[in-house]
Coordinates of C-alpha atoms and ligand atoms in Angstrom, one line a residue:
M1 CA 22.0 23.5 -52.2
F2 CA 24.5 25.9 -50.0
P3 CA 27.2 25.6 -47.2
S4 CA 25.6 25.7 -43.5
G5 CA 29.0 24.3 -40.8
K6 CA 29.4 22.8 -37.7
D7 CA 29.0 24.4 -34.7
A8 CA 32.2 25.1 -33.5
I9 CA 31.9 27.9 -32.9
Y10 CA 32.8 28.4 -28.4
S11 CA 34.7 24.4 -29.0
Q12 CA 37.9 26.3 -28.4
A13 CA 38.2 28.1 -24.4
R14 CA 38.5 31.7 -25.3
E15 CA 37.0 35.4 -24.0
V16 CA 33.1 34.8 -23.8
G17 CA 30.7 37.5 -24.6
D18 CA 27.2 37.5 -24.9
F19 CA 25.6 35.8 -27.5
R20 CA 24.2 36.9 -30.9
F21 CA 22.4 35.9 -33.4
D22 CA 25.2 36.9 -36.1
A23 CA 26.4 35.7 -39.2
S24 CA 29.3 32.8 -37.1
V25 CA 25.7 31.3 -35.4
A26 CA 23.9 31.9 -38.8
E27 CA 26.2 29.8 -40.4
V28 CA 26.0 26.9 -38.4
F29 CA 22.2 27.6 -37.1
P30 CA 20.8 24.0 -38.0
D31 CA 24.0 22.3 -36.8
M32 CA 23.3 24.2 -33.0
I33 CA 19.7 24.1 -32.4
Q34 CA 19.3 20.4 -33.6
R35 CA 22.7 19.3 -31.6
S36 CA 20.5 21.6 -28.8
V37 CA 17.0 21.6 -28.3
P38 CA 15.9 18.1 -28.0
G39 CA 12.5 17.5 -30.3
Y40 CA 13.8 20.1 -32.3
S41 CA 12.9 19.3 -35.2
T42 CA 9.7 17.0 -34.0
I43 CA 8.5 20.5 -33.0
V44 CA 8.7 22.4 -36.4
D45 CA 6.6 19.0 -38.2
A46 CA 4.2 19.1 -34.9
I47 CA 3.6 23.0 -35.5
G48 CA 3.3 22.6 -39.6
Q49 CA 0.8 20.1 -38.4
L50 CA -1.3 22.6 -36.5
A51 CA -1.2 24.6 -38.9
G52 CA -2.3 23.1 -41.1
R53 CA -5.6 22.1 -38.6
Y54 CA -5.8 26.7 -37.5
A55 CA -5.6 28.0 -40.7
Q56 CA -8.0 30.4 -42.0
P57 CA -9.1 31.2 -45.5
G58 CA -8.1 34.6 -45.8
S59 CA -5.9 35.1 -42.3
T60 CA -2.6 35.6 -42.1
L61 CA 0.2 33.3 -40.7
Y62 CA 2.8 34.5 -37.8
D63 CA 6.3 33.6 -37.6
L64 CA 8.1 35.8 -35.3
G65 CA 11.8 35.3 -35.1
C66 CA 11.6 33.1 -37.8
S67 CA 16.3 32.2 -38.2
L68 CA 16.3 30.1 -41.4
G69 CA 11.8 29.8 -41.8
A70 CA 12.2 26.2 -40.5
C71 CA 8.2 26.9 -38.9
T72 CA 7.4 28.9 -41.4
L73 CA 8.8 26.0 -44.3
A74 CA 6.9 23.4 -42.2
M75 CA 3.4 25.8 -42.0
R76 CA 3.9 25.7 -45.6
R77 CA 4.0 22.5 -46.3
Y78 CA 1.2 22.0 -44.0
I79 CA -1.5 24.7 -45.7
E80 CA -4.5 25.1 -47.9
A81 CA -2.3 26.4 -50.8
N82 CA -3.3 30.3 -51.8
T83 CA -6.1 30.7 -49.0
C84 CA -4.0 32.1 -46.8
S85 CA 0.2 33.8 -46.3
I86 CA 2.9 34.1 -44.0
V87 CA 4.5 36.5 -42.1
A88 CA 8.0 35.8 -41.2
V89 CA 10.5 38.6 -39.5
D90 CA 13.8 37.9 -37.4
N91 CA 15.5 41.4 -36.2
S92 CA 18.8 39.1 -37.4
P93 CA 20.5 40.4 -40.8
A94 CA 22.1 37.3 -40.8
M95 CA 19.4 34.9 -40.2
I96 CA 16.9 37.9 -42.3
E97 CA 19.4 36.9 -45.5
R98 CA 20.3 32.9 -45.3
C99 CA 16.5 32.5 -44.9
Q100 CA 16.6 33.5 -48.1
L101 CA 17.8 31.1 -49.7
H102 CA 16.3 29.0 -48.2
L103 CA 12.2 29.5 -49.2
N104 CA 13.8 30.2 -52.4
A105 CA 15.3 27.2 -51.5
F106 CA 11.6 25.0 -51.3
K107 CA 9.0 27.0 -53.7
G108 CA 5.9 26.8 -52.2
D109 CA 2.8 28.7 -53.4
T110 CA 1.3 29.9 -49.5
P111 CA 3.3 34.0 -50.4
V112 CA 5.5 34.5 -47.6
N113 CA 6.4 38.7 -46.1
L114 CA 10.1 38.2 -44.6
Q115 CA 10.9 40.8 -42.7
L116 CA 13.6 42.2 -41.0
A117 CA 12.5 43.7 -37.5
D118 CA 11.3 43.5 -34.4
I119 CA 9.0 41.5 -32.7
Q120 CA 7.7 44.8 -31.7
D121 CA 7.7 46.5 -33.8
V122 CA 5.0 44.0 -35.9
A123 CA 1.7 45.4 -36.9
I124 CA -0.6 41.3 -36.0
D125 CA -3.6 41.0 -37.5
N126 CA -5.9 39.2 -39.1
A127 CA -4.2 36.3 -37.4
S128 CA -5.0 32.4 -37.2
V129 CA -2.2 31.3 -36.9
V130 CA 1.4 32.8 -34.7
V131 CA 4.2 31.1 -34.4
M132 CA 7.1 32.0 -31.2
N133 CA 9.0 28.9 -31.5
F134 CA 12.7 30.1 -28.8
T135 CA 12.4 33.4 -29.4
L136 CA 9.9 35.3 -26.1
Q137 CA 13.1 33.7 -24.5
F138 CA 15.1 36.8 -25.9
I139 CA 12.5 38.7 -25.2
P140 CA 14.0 40.9 -21.9
Q141 CA 11.4 39.4 -19.7
T142 CA 9.5 43.0 -18.5
E143 CA 8.0 43.4 -22.2
R144 CA 7.2 39.3 -22.4
D145 CA 3.9 40.9 -21.2
A146 CA 2.6 43.5 -23.8
I147 CA 4.2 40.9 -26.2
I148 CA 1.1 38.5 -26.3
Q149 CA -1.3 40.4 -25.7
R150 CA -0.4 42.3 -29.3
I151 CA -0.5 38.4 -30.6
Y152 CA -4.2 38.4 -28.5
A153 CA -5.3 41.2 -30.4
G154 CA -4.3 40.5 -33.7
L155 CA -5.7 37.5 -33.3
R156 CA -9.5 36.2 -35.4
P157 CA -11.8 34.3 -33.0
G158 CA -10.4 30.6 -33.2
G159 CA -7.0 31.2 -33.8
I160 CA -3.7 30.0 -32.3
L161 CA -1.0 31.3 -30.4
I162 CA 2.3 28.3 -30.3
L163 CA 4.4 29.2 -28.7
S164 CA 8.1 27.3 -27.3
E165 CA 10.1 28.0 -25.1
K166 CA 13.1 26.3 -22.5
I167 CA 11.4 27.1 -19.1
R168 CA 12.7 26.5 -15.0
H169 CA 12.0 24.2 -13.5
D170 CA 10.2 26.3 -10.0
S171 CA 11.7 24.3 -7.8
D172 CA 16.4 24.7 -7.4
A173 CA 16.1 20.4 -7.4
G174 CA 13.9 19.8 -9.8
N175 CA 15.7 22.5 -12.7
E176 CA 19.3 21.2 -11.8
L177 CA 17.8 18.0 -13.0
L178 CA 17.1 19.1 -16.2
I179 CA 19.7 21.3 -16.9
D180 CA 21.2 18.6 -16.4
L181 CA 19.1 16.5 -18.7
H182 CA 19.5 19.0 -20.8
H183 CA 23.9 19.2 -20.8
E184 CA 23.9 15.2 -20.9
F185 CA 21.7 16.4 -24.3
K186 CA 24.0 18.0 -25.5
R187 CA 27.4 16.2 -24.7
R188 CA 25.0 12.4 -26.2
N189 CA 25.6 15.0 -29.3
G190 CA 29.4 16.0 -29.6
Y191 CA 29.4 18.9 -26.7
S192 CA 32.3 18.9 -24.9
E193 CA 32.0 20.2 -21.2
L194 CA 33.8 24.3 -22.7
E195 CA 31.8 24.7 -25.3
I196 CA 28.2 23.4 -23.0
S197 CA 30.1 26.2 -20.2
Q198 CA 30.7 29.0 -22.7
K199 CA 27.5 28.5 -24.3
R200 CA 26.1 29.1 -21.1
T201 CA 27.7 32.0 -19.8
A202 CA 26.9 33.5 -23.5
L203 CA 23.4 33.0 -23.0
E204 CA 23.3 34.2 -19.1
N205 CA 23.1 37.9 -20.0
V206 CA 20.3 37.5 -23.2
M207 CA 17.9 34.3 -22.2
K208 CA 16.2 35.0 -19.0
T209 CA 13.7 31.5 -18.4
D210 CA 10.3 31.9 -17.5
S211 CA 8.4 28.6 -15.2
L212 CA 5.9 27.1 -17.3
A213 CA 3.5 28.4 -14.5
I214 CA 4.6 32.5 -15.5
H215 CA 3.8 31.8 -19.3
E216 CA 1.3 30.3 -18.5
A217 CA 0.2 32.5 -16.1
R218 CA 0.4 35.4 -18.5
L219 CA -0.8 33.9 -22.1
R220 CA -4.5 33.1 -19.6
D221 CA -4.7 37.0 -18.0
A222 CA -3.8 38.8 -22.3
G223 CA -7.7 36.3 -22.7
F224 CA -6.6 33.0 -24.1
S225 CA -9.4 30.8 -23.4
D226 CA -7.5 27.6 -23.6
V227 CA -3.5 26.5 -23.0
V228 CA -2.0 23.3 -23.8
K229 CA 1.0 21.9 -23.0
W230 CA 2.1 19.5 -26.1
F231 CA 5.6 19.0 -25.9
Q232 CA 7.5 18.8 -23.5
C233 CA 11.3 17.1 -22.7
F234 CA 13.8 18.5 -20.1
N235 CA 13.6 21.9 -19.6
F236 CA 11.8 22.4 -23.2
C237 CA 8.3 22.6 -24.1
S238 CA 5.5 24.6 -26.2
L239 CA 2.4 25.2 -25.4
V240 CA -0.8 26.0 -27.8
A241 CA -2.9 28.4 -26.0
I242 CA -6.0 28.9 -27.9
K243 CA -8.5 32.3 -28.7
A244 CA -12.0 31.4 -27.4
P245 CA -14.2 30.8 -31.1
S246 CA -16.8 33.9 -31.3
P247 CA -20.2 32.2 -29.9
A248 CA -22.6 30.5 -32.5
L249 CA -25.6 32.7 -33.3
Ligands
GEK1 N1 13.1 40.9 -31.1 C1 13.9 40.3 -32.5 N2 12.8 40.5 -32.9 C2 12.7 39.7 -33.6 N3 13.4 38.7 -34.1 C3 13.9 37.9 -32.9 C4 14.3 39.6 -31.5 N4 15.4 38.5 -30.3 C5 15.5 37.6 -30.9 N5 15.1 36.8 -32.2 C6 15.5 36.4 -33.1 O1 15.0 35.3 -33.2 C7 15.8 34.2 -33.1 C8 15.7 33.1 -32.1 S1 16.0 31.4 -32.4 C9 14.2 30.8 -33.3 C10 14.5 29.7 -33.3 C11 13.8 29.1 -35.3 N6 12.3 29.5 -35.0 C12 13.5 27.7 -34.6 O2 12.0 27.3 -36.0 O3 14.1 27.7 -36.0 C13 16.4 29.9 -31.6 C14 17.1 29.8 -30.9 O4 17.9 29.8 -31.5 O5 17.9 29.3 -29.3 C15 16.9 34.6 -33.4 O6 16.6 33.6 -34.9 C16 16.8 35.8 -33.0 O7 17.4 36.9 -34.2
PPY2 O1 21.7 25.8 -26.9 C1 22.0 25.7 -25.4 O2 21.5 25.6 -24.1 C2 20.3 26.1 -26.0 O3 19.6 26.7 -24.5 C3 19.2 26.5 -26.8 C4 20.0 27.3 -27.7 C5 19.5 27.1 -29.2 C6 20.3 27.1 -29.9 C7 20.3 28.9 -29.2 C8 20.4 28.9 -28.8 C9 20.5 28.4 -27.6

């Protein structure tokens, strides 16, 4: 189809700068995310399943921080054809360029509007399903409340936000255990100690994790009537936040 390589970005000792979603990352992204995020394929498929359940006719589905479009493709696989459209957004030109190739390679009936944009600048409107699959963690912590509030406002009654995040455990000892289990997962997937530690350094300034309690409180404060943690493996979890359906007349 198109070349997608093995992630060896941090395999040689080097001066480590801040992690960026540039062309070298986009080129190896499927391998990188599969070997780095426990349960990634399970999560993506379940997002499709949830979209199939919650997509409302005539509504818009959003994939915010779509990377190569894995969640967009999963949603398109599960939703009824021709009733909805999908808006997929990423602010990395390299990701958007390759995402378009992925979308072209898997034709579907649901139209996809792919946008190179910052999530902060995208209007959320008439939404039934909004997905942020490991994206909020890259947004500055001070801006997270406002984004979640905007998503809530743009959802129809009965709509959902699916929020997957790497989290920080409340206690130091528990947090270290989860980080250690995750690193063991990466080692078993072929990453060396050097790769694990250099990537950790690269992510330090750009990926700030919140605790599960902070995520849940933020979602509740924005107005979501129910928050369901449907997946967790080590320090990676996924939540479904539900906007209450409009009361029957
Ligand atoms: N402000 C922003 N605006 C738009 N995009 C952004 C922003 N900040 C970061 N991104 C984009 O969010 C994506 C995060 S990866 C998502 C995986 C995907 N959801 C997947 O299910 O495969 C997660 C990870 O790599 O851990 C990258 O493509 C960034 O360019
Ligand atoms: O690789 C890691 O350690 C992670 O925390 C997950 C990840 C996956 C892909 C890009 C950035 C972070």
